[in-house]
Amino acid sequence: MKIICNICGIEKEIDSNLTPKEKEILKFIKNFQKEYSISPSFREIMKGVSLGSTSNVDRYLYNLSKKSFIYLEEGKHRSIKIIKELADG
């Protein structure tokens, strides 16, 4: 999989093993931030990618964080920072 590093701007090939839902959530966050200039809330993500609960959103965001695609600031709302993006959108 190819990603674009938001720090250095270089396209890189990585083996990230993102699930289809993780890819969908990452794209949703990127598009939401582009449109509204803020990060989506857990409920907005839940509705935007058809998840059943905010705990599912939390689990997916945790996994994306562990895979170094996003950074979540603890204790702050709407604090999702995209670190790496998928090169294909």
PDB file of C-alpha atoms in Angstrom:
ATOM      1  CA  MET A   1       0.000   0.000   0.000  1.00  0.00           C
ATOM      2  CA  LYS A   2       1.222   3.504  -0.776  1.00  0.00           C
ATOM      3  CA  ILE A   3       0.844   6.337   1.719  1.00  0.00           C
ATOM      4  CA  ILE A   4       1.774  10.007   1.700  1.00  0.00           C
ATOM      5  CA  CYS A   5       3.584  11.193   4.816  1.00  0.00           C
ATOM      6  CA  ASN A   6       2.005  14.450   6.056  1.00  0.00           C
ATOM      7  CA  ILE A   7       5.301  15.453   7.649  1.00  0.00           C
ATOM      8  CA  CYS A   8       7.744  14.996   4.759  1.00  0.00           C
ATOM      9  CA  GLY A   9       5.232  14.827   1.869  1.00  0.00           C
ATOM     10  CA  ILE A  10       6.907  11.775   0.348  1.00  0.00           C
ATOM     11  CA  GLU A  11       4.874   8.903  -1.061  1.00  0.00           C
ATOM     12  CA  LYS A  12       5.964   5.645   0.564  1.00  0.00           C
ATOM     13  CA  GLU A  13       5.125   1.971   0.173  1.00  0.00           C
ATOM     14  CA  ILE A  14       4.161   0.325   3.460  1.00  0.00           C
ATOM     15  CA  ASP A  15       2.561  -2.855   4.689  1.00  0.00           C
ATOM     16  CA  SER A  16      -0.095  -1.393   6.949  1.00  0.00           C
ATOM     17  CA  ASN A  17      -2.707  -4.149   6.847  1.00  0.00           C
ATOM     18  CA  LEU A  18      -5.577  -1.675   7.076  1.00  0.00           C
ATOM     19  CA  THR A  19      -8.981  -3.278   7.026  1.00  0.00           C
ATOM     20  CA  PRO A  20     -11.546  -1.994   4.523  1.00  0.00           C
ATOM     21  CA  LYS A  21     -13.450  -0.287   7.375  1.00  0.00           C
ATOM     22  CA  GLU A  22     -10.253   1.390   8.656  1.00  0.00           C
ATOM     23  CA  LYS A  23      -9.633   2.729   5.131  1.00  0.00           C
ATOM     24  CA  GLU A  24     -13.229   3.959   4.957  1.00  0.00           C
ATOM     25  CA  ILE A  25     -12.910   5.728   8.327  1.00  0.00           C
ATOM     26  CA  LEU A  26      -9.598   7.332   7.369  1.00  0.00           C
ATOM     27  CA  LYS A  27     -11.118   8.641   4.123  1.00  0.00           C
ATOM     28  CA  PHE A  28     -14.215   9.866   5.995  1.00  0.00           C
ATOM     29  CA  ILE A  29     -12.061  11.791   8.493  1.00  0.00           C
ATOM     30  CA  LYS A  30      -9.988  13.356   5.702  1.00  0.00           C
ATOM     31  CA  ASN A  31     -13.068  14.435   3.724  1.00  0.00           C
ATOM     32  CA  PHE A  32     -14.834  15.742   6.853  1.00  0.00           C
ATOM     33  CA  GLN A  33     -11.790  17.809   7.863  1.00  0.00           C
ATOM     34  CA  LYS A  34     -11.490  19.173   4.334  1.00  0.00           C
ATOM     35  CA  GLU A  35     -15.161  20.207   4.244  1.00  0.00           C
ATOM     36  CA  TYR A  36     -15.614  21.550   7.793  1.00  0.00           C
ATOM     37  CA  SER A  37     -12.030  22.441   8.880  1.00  0.00           C
ATOM     38  CA  ILE A  38     -12.496  20.432  12.097  1.00  0.00           C
ATOM     39  CA  SER A  39     -12.281  16.764  13.011  1.00  0.00           C
ATOM     40  CA  PRO A  40     -15.489  14.737  13.145  1.00  0.00           C
ATOM     41  CA  SER A  41     -16.937  13.616  16.456  1.00  0.00           C
ATOM     42  CA  PHE A  42     -17.242   9.915  17.253  1.00  0.00           C
ATOM     43  CA  ARG A  43     -20.993  10.113  16.535  1.00  0.00           C
ATOM     44  CA  GLU A  44     -20.398  11.766  13.171  1.00  0.00           C
ATOM     45  CA  ILE A  45     -17.934   9.025  12.260  1.00  0.00           C
ATOM     46  CA  MET A  46     -20.389   6.384  13.497  1.00  0.00           C
ATOM     47  CA  LYS A  47     -23.148   7.737  11.251  1.00  0.00           C
ATOM     48  CA  GLY A  48     -20.828   8.510   8.331  1.00  0.00           C
ATOM     49  CA  VAL A  49     -19.463   4.971   8.015  1.00  0.00           C
ATOM     50  CA  SER A  50     -22.513   3.069   9.306  1.00  0.00           C
ATOM     51  CA  LEU A  51     -21.204   1.708  12.593  1.00  0.00           C
ATOM     52  CA  GLY A  52     -23.530   0.607  15.369  1.00  0.00           C
ATOM     53  CA  SER A  53     -21.952   2.394  18.324  1.00  0.00           C
ATOM     54  CA  THR A  54     -19.331   4.912  19.356  1.00  0.00           C
ATOM     55  CA  SER A  55     -17.375   2.121  21.057  1.00  0.00           C
ATOM     56  CA  ASN A  56     -16.815   0.613  17.598  1.00  0.00           C
ATOM     57  CA  VAL A  57     -15.537   3.993  16.415  1.00  0.00           C
ATOM     58  CA  ASP A  58     -13.213   4.104  19.420  1.00  0.00           C
ATOM     59  CA  ARG A  59     -11.834   0.656  18.570  1.00  0.00           C
ATOM     60  CA  TYR A  60     -11.175   1.564  14.929  1.00  0.00           C
ATOM     61  CA  LEU A  61      -9.552   4.882  15.863  1.00  0.00           C
ATOM     62  CA  TYR A  62      -7.385   3.080  18.411  1.00  0.00           C
ATOM     63  CA  ASN A  63      -6.232   0.668  15.689  1.00  0.00           C
ATOM     64  CA  LEU A  64      -5.521   3.519  13.258  1.00  0.00           C
ATOM     65  CA  SER A  65      -3.552   5.239  15.994  1.00  0.00           C
ATOM     66  CA  LYS A  66      -1.514   2.096  16.730  1.00  0.00           C
ATOM     67  CA  LYS A  67      -0.759   1.778  12.999  1.00  0.00           C
ATOM     68  CA  SER A  68       0.431   5.431  13.064  1.00  0.00           C
ATOM     69  CA  PHE A  69      -2.159   6.757  10.626  1.00  0.00           C
ATOM     70  CA  ILE A  70      -3.770   9.152  13.098  1.00  0.00           C
ATOM     71  CA  TYR A  71      -2.966  10.875  16.363  1.00  0.00           C
ATOM     72  CA  LEU A  72      -5.636  11.351  19.035  1.00  0.00           C
ATOM     73  CA  GLU A  73      -5.128  13.911  21.778  1.00  0.00           C
ATOM     74  CA  GLU A  74      -6.472  12.406  24.979  1.00  0.00           C
ATOM     75  CA  GLY A  75      -9.168  14.365  26.750  1.00  0.00           C
ATOM     76  CA  LYS A  76      -9.862  16.660  23.789  1.00  0.00           C
ATOM     77  CA  HIS A  77     -12.869  16.507  21.500  1.00  0.00           C
ATOM     78  CA  ARG A  78     -12.425  16.696  17.726  1.00  0.00           C
ATOM     79  CA  SER A  79      -8.665  16.271  18.036  1.00  0.00           C
ATOM     80  CA  ILE A  80      -7.960  13.665  15.326  1.00  0.00           C
ATOM     81  CA  LYS A  81      -4.802  14.467  13.395  1.00  0.00           C
ATOM     82  CA  ILE A  82      -4.055  12.502  10.236  1.00  0.00           C
ATOM     83  CA  ILE A  83      -0.384  11.550  10.184  1.00  0.00           C
ATOM     84  CA  LYS A  84      -0.375   9.356   7.074  1.00  0.00           C
ATOM     85  CA  GLU A  85      -2.835   9.324   4.200  1.00  0.00           C
ATOM     86  CA  LEU A  86      -3.644   6.679   1.661  1.00  0.00           C
ATOM     87  CA  ALA A  87      -2.057   7.603  -1.656  1.00  0.00           C
ATOM     88  CA  ASP A  88      -5.200   6.524  -3.519  1.00  0.00           C
ATOM     89  CA  GLY A  89      -7.442   8.979  -1.745  1.00  0.00           C
TER      90      GLY A  89
END
